[in-house]
PDB file of C-alpha atoms in Angstrom:
ATOM      1  CA  UNK A 299      -0.230   0.321   0.217  1.00  0.00           C
ATOM      2  CA  UNK A 300       0.711   3.860  -0.757  1.00  0.00           C
ATOM      3  CA  UNK A 301       0.342   5.121   2.377  1.00  0.00           C
ATOM      4  CA  UNK A 302       2.016   2.412   4.186  1.00  0.00           C
ATOM      5  CA  UNK A 303       5.700   2.602   2.969  1.00  0.00           C
ATOM      6  CA  UNK A 304       5.575   5.929   2.548  1.00  0.00           C
ATOM      7  CA  UNK A 305       5.179   5.813   6.031  1.00  0.00           C
ATOM      8  CA  UNK A 306       8.241   3.488   6.919  1.00  0.00           C
ATOM      9  CA  UNK A 307      10.479   5.247   3.636  1.00  0.00           C
ATOM     10  CA  UNK A 308       9.870   8.924   5.779  1.00  0.00           C
ATOM     11  CA  UNK A 309       9.989   7.533   9.528  1.00  0.00           C
ATOM     12  CA  UNK A 310      13.197   6.290   8.806  1.00  0.00           C
ATOM     13  CA  UNK A 311      14.213   9.521   7.065  1.00  0.00           C
ATOM     14  CA  UNK A 312      16.432  12.450   7.229  1.00  0.00           C
ATOM     15  CA  UNK A 313      14.252  13.755   9.899  1.00  0.00           C
ATOM     16  CA  UNK A 314      14.104  10.923  12.152  1.00  0.00           C
ATOM     17  CA  UNK A 315      16.799   8.881  11.827  1.00  0.00           C
ATOM     18  CA  UNK A 316      19.728  11.910  11.060  1.00  0.00           C
ATOM     19  CA  UNK A 317      20.355  12.668  14.274  1.00  0.00           C
ATOM     20  CA  UNK A 318      22.046  16.507  13.331  1.00  0.00           C
ATOM     21  CA  UNK A 319      18.815  17.346  11.280  1.00  0.00           C
ATOM     22  CA  UNK A 320      16.224  15.531  13.609  1.00  0.00           C
ATOM     23  CA  UNK A 321      17.423  17.895  16.690  1.00  0.00           C
ATOM     24  CA  UNK A 322      16.887  20.700  14.404  1.00  0.00           C
ATOM     25  CA  UNK A 323      13.411  19.377  14.528  1.00  0.00           C
ATOM     26  CA  UNK A 324      13.200  19.653  17.800  1.00  0.00           C
ATOM     27  CA  UNK A 325      14.875  23.077  18.166  1.00  0.00           C
ATOM     28  CA  UNK A 326      12.591  24.021  14.989  1.00  0.00           C
ATOM     29  CA  UNK A 327       9.236  22.927  17.799  1.00  0.00           C
ATOM     30  CA  UNK A 328       8.143  20.608  14.567  1.00  0.00           C
ATOM     31  CA  UNK A 329       6.079  17.409  16.001  1.00  0.00           C
ATOM     32  CA  UNK A 330       9.141  14.688  15.514  1.00  0.00           C
ATOM     33  CA  UNK A 331       8.326  12.524  12.615  1.00  0.00           C
ATOM     34  CA  UNK A 332       6.705   9.463  13.447  1.00  0.00           C
ATOM     35  CA  UNK A 333       4.846   6.841  12.260  1.00  0.00           C
ATOM     36  CA  UNK A 334       2.069   7.417  14.781  1.00  0.00           C
ATOM     37  CA  UNK A 335       2.706  11.326  14.078  1.00  0.00           C
ATOM     38  CA  UNK A 336       2.079  10.163  10.280  1.00  0.00           C
ATOM     39  CA  UNK A 337      -0.341   7.770  10.417  1.00  0.00           C
ATOM     40  CA  UNK A 338      -2.724  10.556  12.812  1.00  0.00           C
ATOM     41  CA  UNK A 339      -1.323  13.760  10.287  1.00  0.00           C
ATOM     42  CA  UNK A 340      -2.935  12.856   7.946  1.00  0.00           C
ATOM     43  CA  UNK A 341      -6.479  12.061   6.682  1.00  0.00           C
ATOM     44  CA  UNK A 342      -6.829   9.106   4.872  1.00  0.00           C
ATOM     45  CA  UNK A 343      -7.917  11.002   1.701  1.00  0.00           C
ATOM     46  CA  UNK A 344      -4.775  12.776   1.746  1.00  0.00           C
ATOM     47  CA  UNK A 345      -3.245   9.428   1.474  1.00  0.00           C
ATOM     48  CA  UNK A 346      -5.319   8.693  -1.631  1.00  0.00           C
ATOM     49  CA  UNK A 347      -4.868  12.240  -2.669  1.00  0.00           C
ATOM     50  CA  UNK A 348      -0.910  11.393  -2.547  1.00  0.00           C
ATOM     51  CA  UNK A 349      -1.037   8.610  -4.356  1.00  0.00           C
ATOM     52  CA  UNK A 350      -2.631   9.384  -7.192  1.00  0.00           C
ATOM     53  CA  UNK A 351      -0.496  12.665  -7.479  1.00  0.00           C
ATOM     54  CA  UNK A 352       2.719  10.721  -7.886  1.00  0.00           C
ATOM     55  CA  UNK A 353       0.923   7.718 -10.801  1.00  0.00           C
ATOM     56  CA  UNK A 354       0.498  11.061 -11.979  1.00  0.00           C
ATOM     57  CA  UNK A 355       3.426  13.234 -12.030  1.00  0.00           C
ATOM     58  CA  UNK A 356       4.569   9.630 -12.875  1.00  0.00           C
ATOM     59  CA  UNK A 357       3.493   9.181 -16.094  1.00  0.00           C
ATOM     60  CA  UNK A 358       3.333  12.145 -17.159  1.00  0.00           C
ATOM     61  CA  UNK A 359       7.246  12.498 -17.097  1.00  0.00           C
ATOM     62  CA  UNK A 360       7.533   9.133 -17.577  1.00  0.00           C
ATOM     63  CA  UNK A 361       9.394  10.265 -21.238  1.00  0.00           C
ATOM     64  CA  UNK A 362      11.181  12.791 -19.592  1.00  0.00           C
ATOM     65  CA  UNK A 363      14.933  11.926 -20.078  1.00  0.00           C
ATOM     66  CA  UNK A 364      16.485  10.553 -16.796  1.00  0.00           C
ATOM     67  CA  UNK A 365      13.024   9.686 -16.389  1.00  0.00           C
ATOM     68  CA  UNK A 366      14.029   6.165 -14.903  1.00  0.00           C
ATOM     69  CA  UNK A 367      16.442   7.152 -12.436  1.00  0.00           C
ATOM     70  CA  UNK A 368      12.367   9.484 -10.945  1.00  0.00           C
ATOM     71  CA  UNK A 369      11.153   9.046  -7.991  1.00  0.00           C
ATOM     72  CA  UNK A 370       7.563  10.451  -7.070  1.00  0.00           C
ATOM     73  CA  UNK A 371       6.451  10.729  -3.386  1.00  0.00           C
ATOM     74  CA  UNK A 372       5.767  12.807  -0.520  1.00  0.00           C
ATOM     75  CA  UNK A 373       7.545  15.078   0.769  1.00  0.00           C
ATOM     76  CA  UNK A 374       7.860  17.780   3.968  1.00  0.00           C
ATOM     77  CA  UNK A 375       7.410  20.774   4.373  1.00  0.00           C
ATOM     78  CA  UNK A 376       7.971  22.472   7.671  1.00  0.00           C
ATOM     79  CA  UNK A 377       5.694  24.714   8.142  1.00  0.00           C
ATOM     80  CA  UNK A 378       9.249  27.821   7.387  1.00  0.00           C
ATOM     81  CA  UNK A 379       7.161  29.735  10.704  1.00  0.00           C
ATOM     82  CA  UNK A 380       9.767  26.555  12.738  1.00  0.00           C
ATOM     83  CA  UNK A 381      11.988  25.474  10.100  1.00  0.00           C
ATOM     84  CA  UNK A 382      12.647  27.678   6.962  1.00  0.00           C
ATOM     85  CA  UNK A 383      14.076  25.763   4.201  1.00  0.00           C
ATOM     86  CA  UNK A 384      14.328  28.430   2.150  1.00  0.00           C
ATOM     87  CA  UNK A 385      18.351  29.722   4.027  1.00  0.00           C
ATOM     88  CA  UNK A 386      20.901  28.552   4.658  1.00  0.00           C
ATOM     89  CA  UNK A 387      21.147  26.125   8.372  1.00  0.00           C
ATOM     90  CA  UNK A 388      24.073  26.456  10.454  1.00  0.00           C
ATOM     91  CA  UNK A 389      27.187  24.170   9.407  1.00  0.00           C
ATOM     92  CA  UNK A 390      25.938  21.662  12.749  1.00  0.00           C
ATOM     93  CA  UNK A 391      23.080  20.188  11.178  1.00  0.00           C
ATOM     94  CA  UNK A 392      24.640  18.493   7.957  1.00  0.00           C
ATOM     95  CA  UNK A 393      27.236  16.690  10.057  1.00  0.00           C
ATOM     96  CA  UNK A 394      25.041  14.006   9.878  1.00  0.00           C
ATOM     97  CA  UNK A 395      25.120  14.641   7.110  1.00  0.00           C
ATOM     98  CA  UNK A 396      27.176  15.300   5.117  1.00  0.00           C
ATOM     99  CA  UNK A 397      30.185  13.528   7.278  1.00  0.00           C
ATOM    100  CA  UNK A 398      31.339  16.124   9.384  1.00  0.00           C
ATOM    101  CA  UNK A 399      29.453  20.234  10.246  1.00  0.00           C
ATOM    102  CA  UNK A 400      29.817  22.464   6.992  1.00  0.00           C
ATOM    103  CA  UNK A 401      28.868  25.422   6.233  1.00  0.00           C
ATOM    104  CA  UNK A 402      25.793  26.296   3.396  1.00  0.00           C
ATOM    105  CA  UNK A 403      27.135  28.263   1.050  1.00  0.00           C
ATOM    106  CA  UNK A 404      24.161  31.240  -0.120  1.00  0.00           C
ATOM    107  CA  UNK A 405      24.531  33.144  -2.111  1.00  0.00           C
ATOM    108  CA  UNK A 406      23.537  36.756  -0.738  1.00  0.00           C
ATOM    109  CA  UNK A 407      22.610  38.411  -3.959  1.00  0.00           C
ATOM    110  CA  UNK A 408      19.447  36.140  -3.263  1.00  0.00           C
ATOM    111  CA  UNK A 409      15.606  37.319  -2.341  1.00  0.00           C
ATOM    112  CA  UNK A 410      13.546  35.768   0.120  1.00  0.00           C
ATOM    113  CA  UNK A 411      12.059  33.380  -1.918  1.00  0.00           C
ATOM    114  CA  UNK A 412       9.195  32.412  -2.850  1.00  0.00           C
ATOM    115  CA  UNK A 413       6.859  30.442  -0.183  1.00  0.00           C
ATOM    116  CA  UNK A 414       5.194  27.738  -1.012  1.00  0.00           C
ATOM    117  CA  UNK A 415       3.421  25.921   1.735  1.00  0.00           C
ATOM    118  CA  UNK A 416       2.917  28.034   5.128  1.00  0.00           C
ATOM    119  CA  UNK A 417       0.442  26.920   8.162  1.00  0.00           C
ATOM    120  CA  UNK A 418       0.506  23.728   8.900  1.00  0.00           C
ATOM    121  CA  UNK A 419       3.399  21.816  11.210  1.00  0.00           C
ATOM    122  CA  UNK A 420       4.379  19.674   8.542  1.00  0.00           C
ATOM    123  CA  UNK A 421       2.315  19.302   4.975  1.00  0.00           C
ATOM    124  CA  UNK A 422       2.327  17.221   2.104  1.00  0.00           C
ATOM    125  CA  UNK A 423       3.624  18.243  -1.611  1.00  0.00           C
ATOM    126  CA  UNK A 424       4.399  15.264  -4.021  1.00  0.00           C
ATOM    127  CA  UNK A 425       7.504  15.683  -5.624  1.00  0.00           C
ATOM    128  CA  UNK A 426      10.660  13.996  -6.773  1.00  0.00           C
ATOM    129  CA  UNK A 427      12.200  11.784  -3.013  1.00  0.00           C
ATOM    130  CA  UNK A 428      15.023  10.252  -4.158  1.00  0.00           C
ATOM    131  CA  UNK A 429      18.868  11.888  -5.127  1.00  0.00           C
ATOM    132  CA  UNK A 430      17.906  13.123  -8.871  1.00  0.00           C
ATOM    133  CA  UNK A 431      13.982  14.722 -11.415  1.00  0.00           C
ATOM    134  CA  UNK A 432      13.999  14.085 -14.148  1.00  0.00           C
ATOM    135  CA  UNK A 433      15.313  16.690 -16.454  1.00  0.00           C
ATOM    136  CA  UNK A 434      13.642  19.524 -18.954  1.00  0.00           C
ATOM    137  CA  UNK A 435      16.468  21.988 -20.491  1.00  0.00           C
ATOM    138  CA  UNK A 436      17.016  24.717 -19.019  1.00  0.00           C
ATOM    139  CA  UNK A 437      15.552  26.875 -16.193  1.00  0.00           C
ATOM    140  CA  UNK A 438      14.274  29.438 -20.037  1.00  0.00           C
ATOM    141  CA  UNK A 439      13.204  26.475 -21.777  1.00  0.00           C
ATOM    142  CA  UNK A 440      11.820  25.290 -18.073  1.00  0.00           C
ATOM    143  CA  UNK A 441       9.500  28.485 -17.649  1.00  0.00           C
ATOM    144  CA  UNK A 442       8.791  28.833 -21.040  1.00  0.00           C
ATOM    145  CA  UNK A 443       7.471  25.050 -21.903  1.00  0.00           C
ATOM    146  CA  UNK A 444       3.748  25.989 -23.066  1.00  0.00           C
ATOM    147  CA  UNK A 445       2.338  22.550 -20.927  1.00  0.00           C
ATOM    148  CA  UNK A 446       4.374  21.328 -17.911  1.00  0.00           C
ATOM    149  CA  UNK A 447       0.504  20.541 -16.206  1.00  0.00           C
ATOM    150  CA  UNK A 448      -0.508  17.753 -15.088  1.00  0.00           C
ATOM    151  CA  UNK A 449      -4.499  16.816 -14.470  1.00  0.00           C
ATOM    152  CA  UNK A 450      -5.232  20.779 -14.835  1.00  0.00           C
ATOM    153  CA  UNK A 451      -2.261  21.806 -12.364  1.00  0.00           C
ATOM    154  CA  UNK A 452       1.565  22.820 -13.831  1.00  0.00           C
ATOM    155  CA  UNK A 453       4.105  21.386 -11.598  1.00  0.00           C
ATOM    156  CA  UNK A 454       5.977  24.329 -11.705  1.00  0.00           C
ATOM    157  CA  UNK A 455       5.319  26.779  -8.926  1.00  0.00           C
ATOM    158  CA  UNK A 456       6.070  24.725  -6.874  1.00  0.00           C
ATOM    159  CA  UNK A 457      10.336  24.097  -8.313  1.00  0.00           C
ATOM    160  CA  UNK A 458      11.544  26.038  -5.243  1.00  0.00           C
ATOM    161  CA  UNK A 459      14.057  26.424  -3.182  1.00  0.00           C
ATOM    162  CA  UNK A 460      11.877  26.283  -0.179  1.00  0.00           C
ATOM    163  CA  UNK A 461      11.183  22.536  -1.278  1.00  0.00           C
ATOM    164  CA  UNK A 462      15.083  22.184  -2.549  1.00  0.00           C
ATOM    165  CA  UNK A 463      15.808  22.254   1.624  1.00  0.00           C
ATOM    166  CA  UNK A 464      13.551  20.034   3.002  1.00  0.00           C
ATOM    167  CA  UNK A 465      14.273  17.324   0.145  1.00  0.00           C
ATOM    168  CA  UNK A 466      18.057  18.129   0.922  1.00  0.00           C
ATOM    169  CA  UNK A 467      16.845  17.980   4.569  1.00  0.00           C
ATOM    170  CA  UNK A 468      14.377  13.683   4.586  1.00  0.00           C
ATOM    171  CA  UNK A 469      16.884  13.207   1.803  1.00  0.00           C
ATOM    172  CA  UNK A 470      19.124  12.410   5.452  1.00  0.00           C
ATOM    173  CA  UNK A 471      22.835  11.535   4.852  1.00  0.00           C
ATOM    174  CA  UNK A 472      22.236  10.650   0.818  1.00  0.00           C
ATOM    175  CA  UNK A 473      21.153  14.043   0.010  1.00  0.00           C
ATOM    176  CA  UNK A 474      19.878  14.582  -3.556  1.00  0.00           C
ATOM    177  CA  UNK A 475      21.968  16.711  -6.627  1.00  0.00           C
ATOM    178  CA  UNK A 476      25.043  15.277  -4.323  1.00  0.00           C
ATOM    179  CA  UNK A 477      29.546  14.697  -6.321  1.00  0.00           C
ATOM    180  CA  UNK A 478      28.982  12.062  -4.048  1.00  0.00           C
ATOM    181  CA  UNK A 479      26.290  10.400  -6.010  1.00  0.00           C
ATOM    182  CA  UNK A 480      27.098   8.070  -8.450  1.00  0.00           C
ATOM    183  CA  UNK A 481      26.119  11.387 -10.846  1.00  0.00           C
ATOM    184  CA  UNK A 482      26.458  14.762  -9.578  1.00  0.00           C
ATOM    185  CA  UNK A 483      23.025  17.037 -10.830  1.00  0.00           C
ATOM    186  CA  UNK A 484      21.880  20.078  -9.951  1.00  0.00           C
ATOM    187  CA  UNK A 485      17.969  22.066  -9.330  1.00  0.00           C
ATOM    188  CA  UNK A 486      16.328  24.299 -11.024  1.00  0.00           C
ATOM    189  CA  UNK A 487      13.582  26.122  -8.786  1.00  0.00           C
ATOM    190  CA  UNK A 488      12.016  27.011 -12.054  1.00  0.00           C
ATOM    191  CA  UNK A 489       9.141  29.347  -9.664  1.00  0.00           C
ATOM    192  CA  UNK A 490      11.712  31.745  -8.625  1.00  0.00           C
ATOM    193  CA  UNK A 491      12.126  34.243 -10.888  1.00  0.00           C
ATOM    194  CA  UNK A 492      14.866  35.550 -12.043  1.00  0.00           C
ATOM    195  CA  UNK A 493      17.225  37.717  -9.706  1.00  0.00           C
ATOM    196  CA  UNK A 494      19.484  39.756 -11.314  1.00  0.00           C
ATOM    197  CA  UNK A 495      19.040  38.244 -15.003  1.00  0.00           C
ATOM    198  CA  UNK A 496      20.905  34.588 -13.096  1.00  0.00           C
ATOM    199  CA  UNK A 497      18.760  32.043 -12.032  1.00  0.00           C
ATOM    200  CA  UNK A 498      18.166  30.178  -8.780  1.00  0.00           C
ATOM    201  CA  UNK A 499      19.397  26.222  -7.980  1.00  0.00           C
ATOM    202  CA  UNK A 500      20.606  23.855  -6.489  1.00  0.00           C
ATOM    203  CA  UNK A 501      23.238  20.797  -5.612  1.00  0.00           C
ATOM    204  CA  UNK A 502      25.650  19.559  -2.874  1.00  0.00           C
ATOM    205  CA  UNK A 503      29.191  20.174  -4.013  1.00  0.00           C
ATOM    206  CA  UNK A 504      32.876  20.029  -2.520  1.00  0.00           C
ATOM    207  CA  UNK A 505      31.018  18.337   1.364  1.00  0.00           C
ATOM    208  CA  UNK A 506      28.871  21.527   1.054  1.00  0.00           C
ATOM    209  CA  UNK A 507      24.441  22.659   0.561  1.00  0.00           C
ATOM    210  CA  UNK A 508      24.924  24.998  -2.045  1.00  0.00           C
ATOM    211  CA  UNK A 509      22.117  27.853  -3.019  1.00  0.00           C
ATOM    212  CA  UNK A 510      23.919  28.788  -6.060  1.00  0.00           C
ATOM    213  CA  UNK A 511      22.314  31.494  -9.362  1.00  0.00           C
ATOM    214  CA  UNK A 512      23.400  30.222 -12.696  1.00  0.00           C
ATOM    215  CA  UNK A 513      23.398  30.644 -16.601  1.00  0.00           C
ATOM    216  CA  UNK A 514      19.425  30.326 -17.117  1.00  0.00           C
ATOM    217  CA  UNK A 515      20.041  28.107 -21.043  1.00  0.00           C
ATOM    218  CA  UNK A 516      21.690  26.494 -19.074  1.00  0.00           C
ATOM    219  CA  UNK A 517      20.214  23.506 -20.403  1.00  0.00           C
ATOM    220  CA  UNK A 518      22.590  20.569 -19.908  1.00  0.00           C
ATOM    221  CA  UNK A 519      21.953  16.415 -18.644  1.00  0.00           C
ATOM    222  CA  UNK A 520      22.815  17.993 -14.757  1.00  0.00           C
ATOM    223  CA  UNK A 521      20.255  20.693 -14.801  1.00  0.00           C
ATOM    224  CA  UNK A 522      17.199  18.869 -13.229  1.00  0.00           C
ATOM    225  CA  UNK A 523      13.538  19.232 -12.226  1.00  0.00           C
ATOM    226  CA  UNK A 524      11.231  18.904  -9.509  1.00  0.00           C
ATOM    227  CA  UNK A 525       7.371  18.671 -10.230  1.00  0.00           C
ATOM    228  CA  UNK A 526       5.646  19.163  -7.586  1.00  0.00           C
ATOM    229  CA  UNK A 527       1.775  18.835  -6.991  1.00  0.00           C
TER     230      UNK A 527
END
């Protein structure tokens, strides 16, 4: 069952299993991610909707480059009033993710960032949850595409820094877009506007989580996106 499998995955994710991340969750005053919490916090209808959306995303982007590498599922995004994943986090948060305390690299030209999720302590979003998203071209190609919708809902507004920051934490000791993975990638934030003519992206490179700016027309195979509903 989708619900049971996702609860198993989330309960064993970085939110709880990665000590330095779990301490961040506790210090923020967020509920701990446990099987009991997940079973009670979301309704049967929410789990059913998440299952349908995961299937729809997989089907919609099945023809994308590197689609066979992509896993869609539930991403938990914390209330930004308690834990804002749009910005750099303290170095010790990355201790159990990267093997040692490691300060994030954050381009100071970046604005506050789009706030796509807020309100509840944890919000369920269906998106890419593994190491790699699909390759759909450059930031410009993605934003100018005529159709990246699933069931009439555009998947681009939630291709944002906030969700990627949460995904890095949820992935724990196996972060996405990391040079330690089988291949290095970076995730384009097509839901964020350009800054000084440059596009936002996130990656984990040279032992640090990096929130970056780069060319909006860079569409190499390493450039990935994370469609979300």
